């Protein structure tokens, strides 16, 4: 009962309590009226008595009327409370939560990765996309690539980005930071403070300098990108137009739309230099990396860290470029920095044991086990068993009907014989 009263709005509570306050005020007014009557002159006593009697009579009527009203209000209040107790509370189902993601039928705690399509020589033409997928494989998190045919971008306009439990996370560095924190997958936990600082500075060199040197070459020679990585645009974009037409438009729009041509390169700073100067910058970066790695399997010892992931993602763009395409920076790494080639091979074997399958079948999710296809013999055997099971009860039913027909025929023939004999 107390709960129901507490649910009444504040503006309604005075009306409920009003009947209990009026009788007290009426009683307070009655003594005041009697004192006034006592103070009147004696000559006016008889009329005063009559007036007092009449007033008392009217007061009694008013009081009885108010008591009746109060009782009625009290009954109404009780009825209302009883109805409130009897009536079940209507529980409205909460509205379904809406997620502003592309993968609306997502599974909980599955990481959905959006990146570029596969190529026959490299899992991804984007070092940032390859960085994220390599990290996911190295730490062992469950993920799935979304085959969006490069139609989607993050809210920041970038690839890669991920969707996790209905939330979008963009930018490769932020993706790794968020997932490292959520799943406690810190590859730098065994490093000293000095090693972490060196790792941070080296990653900055790779992503903000060496990558842009590679982008400069790609923007300048878009045709070599298609030939060097054997890109099949028809498959990558999911279009039916002939590759010759797609390649033509790719060459026109590649530098302008993807990298925004020389404007973006100049805004970065690398585009203001000559081709020879840019090439020299790249060689210096490779030399620094080679000296840092030295003869160690990975940059900080026997186990890979985030620096190894980033270095692998960037150096793979050079190492796996087709030898049919001339690229001085790739040739320099092969001839002068063989330990970097070894590093790329070790990271590939550790994180991409299915590399050949990825590049052959261009499968985005080669890491996810596929159901084994049924063999032809097994399928036919299963169908035969199923048909036998279905035919079993039906065959019995047919046999019974045949026996019944035979018995009916026998009876009819006997009856015909008897009729003929009687004749």
GROMACS .gro file of C-alpha atoms in nm:
model
  423
    1UNK     CA    1   0.000   0.000   0.000
    2UNK     CA    2   0.283   0.236   0.085
    3UNK     CA    3   0.437   0.163  -0.252
    4UNK     CA    4   0.122   0.252  -0.438
    5UNK     CA    5   0.080   0.583  -0.250
    6UNK     CA    6   0.438   0.671  -0.323
    7UNK     CA    7   0.370   0.628  -0.696
    8UNK     CA    8   0.095   0.896  -0.696
    9UNK     CA    9   0.215   1.219  -0.858
   10UNK     CA   10   0.292   1.505  -0.622
   11UNK     CA   11   0.019   1.731  -0.760
   12UNK     CA   12  -0.244   1.466  -0.676
   13UNK     CA   13  -0.154   1.400  -0.311
   14UNK     CA   14  -0.322   1.715  -0.157
   15UNK     CA   15  -0.663   1.614  -0.298
   16UNK     CA   16  -0.636   1.273  -0.129
   17UNK     CA   17  -0.546   1.419   0.213
   18UNK     CA   18  -0.804   1.706   0.207
   19UNK     CA   19  -1.099   1.530   0.384
   20UNK     CA   20  -0.895   1.461   0.701
   21UNK     CA   21  -0.807   1.828   0.751
   22UNK     CA   22  -1.158   1.994   0.719
   23UNK     CA   23  -1.323   1.848   1.038
   24UNK     CA   24  -1.044   1.984   1.255
   25UNK     CA   25  -1.082   2.334   1.108
   26UNK     CA   26  -1.460   2.323   1.163
   27UNK     CA   27  -1.410   2.223   1.527
   28UNK     CA   28  -1.168   2.511   1.572
   29UNK     CA   29  -1.430   2.755   1.437
   30UNK     CA   30  -1.711   2.635   1.670
   31UNK     CA   31  -1.557   2.759   2.002
   32UNK     CA   32  -1.504   3.096   1.845
   33UNK     CA   33  -1.876   3.123   1.756
   34UNK     CA   34  -1.990   3.029   2.110
   35UNK     CA   35  -1.763   3.293   2.269
   36UNK     CA   36  -1.920   3.559   2.046
   37UNK     CA   37  -2.267   3.455   2.149
   38UNK     CA   38  -2.179   3.480   2.524
   39UNK     CA   39  -2.060   3.839   2.484
   40UNK     CA   40  -2.401   3.958   2.344
   41UNK     CA   41  -2.644   4.183   2.568
   42UNK     CA   42  -2.896   4.007   2.797
   43UNK     CA   43  -3.196   4.174   2.627
   44UNK     CA   44  -3.116   3.993   2.309
   45UNK     CA   45  -3.082   3.660   2.482
   46UNK     CA   46  -3.395   3.484   2.342
   47UNK     CA   47  -3.321   3.570   1.981
   48UNK     CA   48  -2.957   3.475   2.036
   49UNK     CA   49  -3.060   3.136   2.170
   50UNK     CA   50  -3.280   3.079   1.864
   51UNK     CA   51  -3.001   3.187   1.633
   52UNK     CA   52  -2.753   2.969   1.817
   53UNK     CA   53  -2.986   2.671   1.797
   54UNK     CA   54  -3.045   2.727   1.430
   55UNK     CA   55  -2.673   2.776   1.375
   56UNK     CA   56  -2.594   2.462   1.567
   57UNK     CA   57  -2.849   2.276   1.360
   58UNK     CA   58  -2.696   2.402   1.035
   59UNK     CA   59  -2.347   2.328   1.162
   60UNK     CA   60  -2.457   1.975   1.243
   61UNK     CA   61  -2.595   1.930   0.895
   62UNK     CA   62  -2.277   2.065   0.739
   63UNK     CA   63  -2.062   1.845   0.959
   64UNK     CA   64  -2.263   1.535   0.875
   65UNK     CA   65  -2.244   1.623   0.506
   66UNK     CA   66  -1.867   1.672   0.528
   67UNK     CA   67  -1.829   1.345   0.716
   68UNK     CA   68  -2.029   1.170   0.450
   69UNK     CA   69  -1.813   1.330   0.177
   70UNK     CA   70  -1.500   1.234   0.365
   71UNK     CA   71  -1.622   0.877   0.398
   72UNK     CA   72  -1.703   0.870   0.027
   73UNK     CA   73  -1.358   1.006  -0.055
   74UNK     CA   74  -1.205   0.749   0.178
   75UNK     CA   75  -1.397   0.469   0.008
   76UNK     CA   76  -1.295   0.600  -0.332
   77UNK     CA   77  -0.935   0.613  -0.218
   78UNK     CA   78  -0.951   0.255  -0.088
   79UNK     CA   79  -1.115   0.138  -0.409
   80UNK     CA   80  -0.845   0.310  -0.611
   81UNK     CA   81  -0.571   0.152  -0.401
   82UNK     CA   82  -0.734  -0.191  -0.425
   83UNK     CA   83  -0.762  -0.154  -0.801
   84UNK     CA   84  -0.398  -0.048  -0.819
   85UNK     CA   85  -0.296  -0.355  -0.618
   86UNK     CA   86  -0.519  -0.590  -0.819
   87UNK     CA   87  -0.419  -0.456  -1.159
   88UNK     CA   88  -0.088  -0.611  -1.273
   89UNK     CA   89   0.182  -0.364  -1.363
   90UNK     CA   90   0.231  -0.337  -1.738
   91UNK     CA   91   0.592  -0.419  -1.820
   92UNK     CA   92   0.696  -0.276  -2.151
   93UNK     CA   93   0.974  -0.464  -2.329
   94UNK     CA   94   1.284  -0.248  -2.369
   95UNK     CA   95   1.347  -0.140  -2.729
   96UNK     CA   96   1.604  -0.344  -2.915
   97UNK     CA   97   1.946  -0.184  -2.912
   98UNK     CA   98   2.050  -0.051  -3.250
   99UNK     CA   99   2.410  -0.079  -3.364
  100UNK     CA  100   2.555   0.154  -3.622
  101UNK     CA  101   2.773  -0.111  -3.786
  102UNK     CA  102   2.787  -0.287  -4.122
  103UNK     CA  103   2.780  -0.639  -3.971
  104UNK     CA  104   2.446  -0.630  -3.791
  105UNK     CA  105   2.424  -1.008  -3.734
  106UNK     CA  106   2.756  -1.018  -3.551
  107UNK     CA  107   2.859  -1.280  -3.297
  108UNK     CA  108   2.974  -1.174  -2.954
  109UNK     CA  109   3.349  -1.117  -2.911
  110UNK     CA  110   3.422  -1.194  -3.278
  111UNK     CA  111   3.646  -0.930  -3.435
  112UNK     CA  112   3.527  -0.838  -3.785
  113UNK     CA  113   3.813  -0.695  -3.990
  114UNK     CA  114   3.753  -0.473  -4.292
  115UNK     CA  115   4.054  -0.446  -4.523
  116UNK     CA  116   4.165  -0.470  -4.884
  117UNK     CA  117   4.117  -0.779  -5.099
  118UNK     CA  118   4.383  -1.046  -5.139
  119UNK     CA  119   4.646  -1.054  -5.413
  120UNK     CA  120   4.832  -1.354  -5.559
  121UNK     CA  121   5.161  -1.237  -5.404
  122UNK     CA  122   5.061  -1.067  -5.079
  123UNK     CA  123   4.766  -1.098  -4.837
  124UNK     CA  124   4.714  -0.722  -4.847
  125UNK     CA  125   4.848  -0.429  -5.047
  126UNK     CA  126   4.799  -0.207  -4.743
  127UNK     CA  127   5.076  -0.229  -4.482
  128UNK     CA  128   4.829  -0.103  -4.222
  129UNK     CA  129   4.580  -0.380  -4.300
  130UNK     CA  130   4.852  -0.643  -4.303
  131UNK     CA  131   4.977  -0.504  -3.972
  132UNK     CA  132   4.641  -0.554  -3.798
  133UNK     CA  133   4.584  -0.904  -3.936
  134UNK     CA  134   4.939  -1.011  -3.847
  135UNK     CA  135   4.893  -0.883  -3.491
  136UNK     CA  136   4.558  -1.064  -3.455
  137UNK     CA  137   4.715  -1.390  -3.566
  138UNK     CA  138   5.022  -1.344  -3.347
  139UNK     CA  139   4.824  -1.289  -3.025
  140UNK     CA  140   4.566  -1.554  -3.117
  141UNK     CA  141   4.244  -1.352  -3.116
  142UNK     CA  142   3.940  -1.484  -3.301
  143UNK     CA  143   3.862  -1.271  -3.605
  144UNK     CA  144   3.687  -1.284  -3.939
  145UNK     CA  145   3.756  -1.084  -4.254
  146UNK     CA  146   3.450  -0.923  -4.411
  147UNK     CA  147   3.443  -0.953  -4.790
  148UNK     CA  148   3.310  -0.605  -4.866
  149UNK     CA  149   3.490  -0.569  -5.202
  150UNK     CA  150   3.651  -0.247  -5.075
  151UNK     CA  151   3.313  -0.069  -5.063
  152UNK     CA  152   3.321   0.030  -4.697
  153UNK     CA  153   3.535   0.273  -4.502
  154UNK     CA  154   3.537   0.362  -4.137
  155UNK     CA  155   3.372   0.677  -4.005
  156UNK     CA  156   3.718   0.830  -4.035
  157UNK     CA  157   3.732   0.728  -4.402
  158UNK     CA  158   4.002   0.467  -4.343
  159UNK     CA  159   4.094   0.105  -4.396
  160UNK     CA  160   4.147  -0.102  -4.195
  161UNK     CA  161   3.882  -0.085  -3.928
  162UNK     CA  162   3.718  -0.346  -3.711
  163UNK     CA  163   3.375  -0.403  -3.560
  164UNK     CA  164   3.353  -0.566  -3.219
  165UNK     CA  165   3.024  -0.626  -3.037
  166UNK     CA  166   2.848  -0.355  -3.236
  167UNK     CA  167   3.126  -0.097  -3.198
  168UNK     CA  168   3.356   0.036  -3.469
  169UNK     CA  169   3.728   0.091  -3.404
  170UNK     CA  170   3.936   0.258  -3.676
  171UNK     CA  171   4.309   0.321  -3.735
  172UNK     CA  172   4.556   0.034  -3.703
  173UNK     CA  173   4.740   0.182  -3.403
  174UNK     CA  174   4.416   0.247  -3.213
  175UNK     CA  175   4.282  -0.099  -3.302
  176UNK     CA  176   4.588  -0.270  -3.155
  177UNK     CA  177   4.586  -0.045  -2.848
  178UNK     CA  178   4.216  -0.108  -2.773
  179UNK     CA  179   4.236  -0.483  -2.828
  180UNK     CA  180   4.557  -0.510  -2.626
  181UNK     CA  181   4.385  -0.344  -2.333
  182UNK     CA  182   4.059  -0.539  -2.364
  183UNK     CA  183   4.213  -0.885  -2.401
  184UNK     CA  184   4.541  -0.821  -2.213
  185UNK     CA  185   4.758  -0.897  -2.515
  186UNK     CA  186   5.056  -0.667  -2.460
  187UNK     CA  187   5.348  -0.776  -2.675
  188UNK     CA  188   5.572  -0.517  -2.504
  189UNK     CA  189   5.522  -0.650  -2.151
  190UNK     CA  190   5.871  -0.806  -2.146
  191UNK     CA  191   6.055  -0.495  -2.272
  192UNK     CA  192   6.243  -0.243  -2.064
  193UNK     CA  193   6.146   0.123  -2.067
  194UNK     CA  194   6.435   0.201  -2.302
  195UNK     CA  195   6.335  -0.078  -2.540
  196UNK     CA  196   5.975   0.046  -2.548
  197UNK     CA  197   6.099   0.395  -2.636
  198UNK     CA  198   6.318   0.258  -2.914
  199UNK     CA  199   6.025   0.052  -3.042
  200UNK     CA  200   5.796   0.356  -3.046
  201UNK     CA  201   6.048   0.570  -3.238
  202UNK     CA  202   6.123   0.295  -3.490
  203UNK     CA  203   5.754   0.230  -3.557
  204UNK     CA  204   5.712   0.604  -3.618
  205UNK     CA  205   5.995   0.590  -3.873
  206UNK     CA  206   5.838   0.293  -4.050
  207UNK     CA  207   5.483   0.428  -4.064
  208UNK     CA  208   5.550   0.795  -4.117
  209UNK     CA  209   5.856   0.778  -4.342
  210UNK     CA  210   5.936   0.445  -4.510
  211UNK     CA  211   5.571   0.372  -4.592
  212UNK     CA  212   5.539   0.709  -4.761
  213UNK     CA  213   5.845   0.637  -4.971
  214UNK     CA  214   5.669   0.324  -5.095
  215UNK     CA  215   5.348   0.522  -5.152
  216UNK     CA  216   5.544   0.773  -5.360
  217UNK     CA  217   5.660   0.495  -5.593
  218UNK     CA  218   5.309   0.353  -5.619
  219UNK     CA  219   5.152   0.690  -5.698
  220UNK     CA  220   5.414   0.757  -5.964
  221UNK     CA  221   5.389   0.412  -6.126
  222UNK     CA  222   5.031   0.283  -6.081
  223UNK     CA  223   5.067   0.042  -6.372
  224UNK     CA  224   5.360  -0.126  -6.194
  225UNK     CA  225   5.140  -0.176  -5.887
  226UNK     CA  226   4.894  -0.387  -6.086
  227UNK     CA  227   5.168  -0.585  -6.258
  228UNK     CA  228   5.401  -0.606  -5.960
  229UNK     CA  229   5.137  -0.759  -5.728
  230UNK     CA  230   4.934  -0.925  -6.008
  231UNK     CA  231   4.617  -0.750  -5.891
  232UNK     CA  232   4.292  -0.881  -6.036
  233UNK     CA  233   4.063  -0.579  -6.008
  234UNK     CA  234   3.762  -0.777  -6.123
  235UNK     CA  235   3.795  -1.001  -5.817
  236UNK     CA  236   3.911  -0.727  -5.582
  237UNK     CA  237   3.621  -0.494  -5.660
  238UNK     CA  238   3.359  -0.759  -5.730
  239UNK     CA  239   3.277  -0.613  -6.073
  240UNK     CA  240   3.196  -0.782  -6.404
  241UNK     CA  241   3.369  -0.529  -6.624
  242UNK     CA  242   3.674  -0.662  -6.812
  243UNK     CA  243   4.005  -0.617  -6.635
  244UNK     CA  244   4.137  -0.414  -6.928
  245UNK     CA  245   3.874  -0.144  -6.867
  246UNK     CA  246   3.918  -0.159  -6.488
  247UNK     CA  247   4.297  -0.132  -6.523
  248UNK     CA  248   4.258   0.172  -6.746
  249UNK     CA  249   4.042   0.356  -6.495
  250UNK     CA  250   4.267   0.243  -6.211
  251UNK     CA  251   4.569   0.405  -6.373
  252UNK     CA  252   4.378   0.730  -6.413
  253UNK     CA  253   4.225   0.748  -6.069
  254UNK     CA  254   4.489   0.571  -5.859
  255UNK     CA  255   4.716   0.863  -5.795
  256UNK     CA  256   4.436   1.122  -5.782
  257UNK     CA  257   4.173   0.946  -5.574
  258UNK     CA  258   4.353   0.695  -5.354
  259UNK     CA  259   4.659   0.895  -5.257
  260UNK     CA  260   4.529   1.227  -5.390
  261UNK     CA  261   4.830   1.244  -5.618
  262UNK     CA  262   5.121   1.471  -5.554
  263UNK     CA  263   4.914   1.701  -5.330
  264UNK     CA  264   4.898   1.450  -5.050
  265UNK     CA  265   5.261   1.350  -5.093
  266UNK     CA  266   5.368   1.714  -5.086
  267UNK     CA  267   5.151   1.779  -4.784
  268UNK     CA  268   5.332   1.498  -4.608
  269UNK     CA  269   5.666   1.642  -4.716
  270UNK     CA  270   5.809   1.350  -4.910
  271UNK     CA  271   5.666   1.470  -5.240
  272UNK     CA  272   5.877   1.787  -5.256
  273UNK     CA  273   6.198   1.588  -5.306
  274UNK     CA  274   6.344   1.438  -5.622
  275UNK     CA  275   6.315   1.067  -5.700
  276UNK     CA  276   6.684   1.016  -5.625
  277UNK     CA  277   6.657   1.185  -5.286
  278UNK     CA  278   6.351   0.984  -5.192
  279UNK     CA  279   6.524   0.661  -5.289
  280UNK     CA  280   6.820   0.756  -5.070
  281UNK     CA  281   6.587   0.820  -4.777
  282UNK     CA  282   6.445   0.470  -4.818
  283UNK     CA  283   6.787   0.306  -4.827
  284UNK     CA  284   6.886   0.484  -4.507
  285UNK     CA  285   6.572   0.358  -4.332
  286UNK     CA  286   6.645   0.001  -4.441
  287UNK     CA  287   7.005   0.030  -4.323
  288UNK     CA  288   6.894   0.145  -3.977
  289UNK     CA  289   6.650  -0.144  -3.947
  290UNK     CA  290   6.911  -0.395  -4.060
  291UNK     CA  291   7.164  -0.271  -3.802
  292UNK     CA  292   6.901  -0.280  -3.528
  293UNK     CA  293   6.803  -0.637  -3.608
  294UNK     CA  294   7.162  -0.754  -3.648
  295UNK     CA  295   7.171  -1.133  -3.612
  296UNK     CA  296   6.874  -1.166  -3.375
  297UNK     CA  297   6.564  -1.353  -3.493
  298UNK     CA  298   6.347  -1.058  -3.388
  299UNK     CA  299   6.427  -0.698  -3.299
  300UNK     CA  300   6.429  -0.751  -2.920
  301UNK     CA  301   6.524  -1.115  -2.892
  302UNK     CA  302   6.361  -1.450  -2.946
  303UNK     CA  303   5.998  -1.336  -2.938
  304UNK     CA  304   5.830  -1.089  -3.175
  305UNK     CA  305   5.683  -0.761  -3.053
  306UNK     CA  306   5.471  -0.491  -3.214
  307UNK     CA  307   5.781  -0.353  -3.385
  308UNK     CA  308   5.831  -0.689  -3.559
  309UNK     CA  309   5.466  -0.683  -3.670
  310UNK     CA  310   5.495  -0.335  -3.821
  311UNK     CA  311   5.833  -0.407  -3.983
  312UNK     CA  312   5.697  -0.726  -4.139
  313UNK     CA  313   5.387  -0.546  -4.275
  314UNK     CA  314   5.600  -0.274  -4.438
  315UNK     CA  315   5.895  -0.479  -4.561
  316UNK     CA  316   5.661  -0.737  -4.717
  317UNK     CA  317   5.542  -0.467  -4.957
  318UNK     CA  318   5.897  -0.456  -5.093
  319UNK     CA  319   6.004  -0.818  -5.066
  320UNK     CA  320   5.701  -0.977  -5.236
  321UNK     CA  321   5.688  -0.737  -5.528
  322UNK     CA  322   5.730  -0.934  -5.851
  323UNK     CA  323   6.087  -0.955  -5.976
  324UNK     CA  324   5.955  -0.864  -6.320
  325UNK     CA  325   5.914  -0.506  -6.198
  326UNK     CA  326   6.225  -0.300  -6.140
  327UNK     CA  327   6.236  -0.131  -5.799
  328UNK     CA  328   6.577  -0.014  -5.668
  329UNK     CA  329   6.463  -0.007  -5.305
  330UNK     CA  330   6.360  -0.373  -5.315
  331UNK     CA  331   6.688  -0.468  -5.481
  332UNK     CA  332   6.883  -0.279  -5.215
  333UNK     CA  333   6.708  -0.469  -4.933
  334UNK     CA  334   6.772  -0.801  -5.105
  335UNK     CA  335   7.141  -0.733  -5.164
  336UNK     CA  336   7.246  -0.520  -4.866
  337UNK     CA  337   7.001  -0.625  -4.592
  338UNK     CA  338   6.962  -1.003  -4.611
  339UNK     CA  339   6.879  -1.022  -4.240
  340UNK     CA  340   6.561  -0.824  -4.310
  341UNK     CA  341   6.464  -1.084  -4.569
  342UNK     CA  342   6.514  -1.352  -4.305
  343UNK     CA  343   6.300  -1.154  -4.061
  344UNK     CA  344   6.015  -1.133  -4.312
  345UNK     CA  345   6.033  -1.508  -4.374
  346UNK     CA  346   6.025  -1.588  -4.001
  347UNK     CA  347   5.723  -1.365  -3.940
  348UNK     CA  348   5.548  -1.514  -4.241
  349UNK     CA  349   5.601  -1.871  -4.117
  350UNK     CA  350   5.494  -1.780  -3.764
  351UNK     CA  351   5.179  -1.582  -3.846
  352UNK     CA  352   5.075  -1.703  -4.192
  353UNK     CA  353   5.119  -2.078  -4.224
  354UNK     CA  354   4.835  -2.062  -4.479
  355UNK     CA  355   5.011  -1.798  -4.691
  356UNK     CA  356   5.015  -2.010  -5.008
  357UNK     CA  357   4.645  -2.094  -4.973
  358UNK     CA  358   4.560  -1.726  -4.921
  359UNK     CA  359   4.749  -1.615  -5.229
  360UNK     CA  360   4.634  -1.904  -5.447
  361UNK     CA  361   4.265  -1.903  -5.361
  362UNK     CA  362   4.252  -1.534  -5.262
  363UNK     CA  363   4.060  -1.652  -4.957
  364UNK     CA  364   4.004  -1.383  -4.694
  365UNK     CA  365   3.926  -1.641  -4.427
  366UNK     CA  366   4.161  -1.928  -4.497
  367UNK     CA  367   4.234  -1.941  -4.123
  368UNK     CA  368   3.874  -2.042  -4.043
  369UNK     CA  369   3.817  -2.419  -4.069
  370UNK     CA  370   3.578  -2.511  -4.347
  371UNK     CA  371   3.331  -2.803  -4.322
  372UNK     CA  372   3.455  -3.106  -4.513
  373UNK     CA  373   3.256  -3.165  -4.833
  374UNK     CA  374   3.066  -3.493  -4.851
  375UNK     CA  375   3.214  -3.754  -5.082
  376UNK     CA  376   3.002  -3.877  -5.373
  377UNK     CA  377   2.996  -4.236  -5.247
  378UNK     CA  378   2.900  -4.132  -4.896
  379UNK     CA  379   2.629  -3.906  -5.027
  380UNK     CA  380   2.485  -4.180  -5.253
  381UNK     CA  381   2.504  -4.434  -4.969
  382UNK     CA  382   2.321  -4.197  -4.736
  383UNK     CA  383   2.053  -4.136  -4.996
  384UNK     CA  384   2.015  -4.512  -5.055
  385UNK     CA  385   1.978  -4.578  -4.682
  386UNK     CA  386   1.729  -4.297  -4.654
  387UNK     CA  387   1.526  -4.432  -4.948
  388UNK     CA  388   1.533  -4.781  -4.795
  389UNK     CA  389   1.407  -4.642  -4.467
  390UNK     CA  390   1.129  -4.463  -4.649
  391UNK     CA  391   1.042  -4.767  -4.861
  392UNK     CA  392   1.032  -5.007  -4.563
  393UNK     CA  393   0.692  -4.916  -4.411
  394UNK     CA  394   0.550  -4.834  -4.754
  395UNK     CA  395   0.648  -5.179  -4.885
  396UNK     CA  396   0.479  -5.352  -4.590
  397UNK     CA  397   0.165  -5.151  -4.651
  398UNK     CA  398   0.158  -5.248  -5.019
  399UNK     CA  399   0.205  -5.617  -4.939
  400UNK     CA  400  -0.085  -5.610  -4.694
  401UNK     CA  401  -0.309  -5.444  -4.951
  402UNK     CA  402  -0.215  -5.707  -5.210
  403UNK     CA  403  -0.295  -5.990  -4.968
  404UNK     CA  404  -0.628  -5.826  -4.890
  405UNK     CA  405  -0.709  -5.797  -5.259
  406UNK     CA  406  -0.621  -6.162  -5.314
  407UNK     CA  407  -0.845  -6.273  -5.028
  408UNK     CA  408  -1.128  -6.058  -5.163
  409UNK     CA  409  -1.086  -6.211  -5.508
  410UNK     CA  410  -1.086  -6.563  -5.358
  411UNK     CA  411  -1.405  -6.493  -5.166
  412UNK     CA  412  -1.576  -6.350  -5.473
  413UNK     CA  413  -1.481  -6.650  -5.683
  414UNK     CA  414  -1.614  -6.889  -5.420
  415UNK     CA  415  -1.939  -6.696  -5.402
  416UNK     CA  416  -1.973  -6.713  -5.780
  417UNK     CA  417  -1.917  -7.090  -5.772
  418UNK     CA  418  -2.186  -7.135  -5.508
  419UNK     CA  419  -2.433  -6.933  -5.712
  420UNK     CA  420  -2.360  -7.137  -6.021
  421UNK     CA  421  -2.408  -7.462  -5.827
  422UNK     CA  422  -2.742  -7.349  -5.690
  423UNK     CA  423  -2.859  -7.271  -6.040
   0.00000   0.00000   0.00000
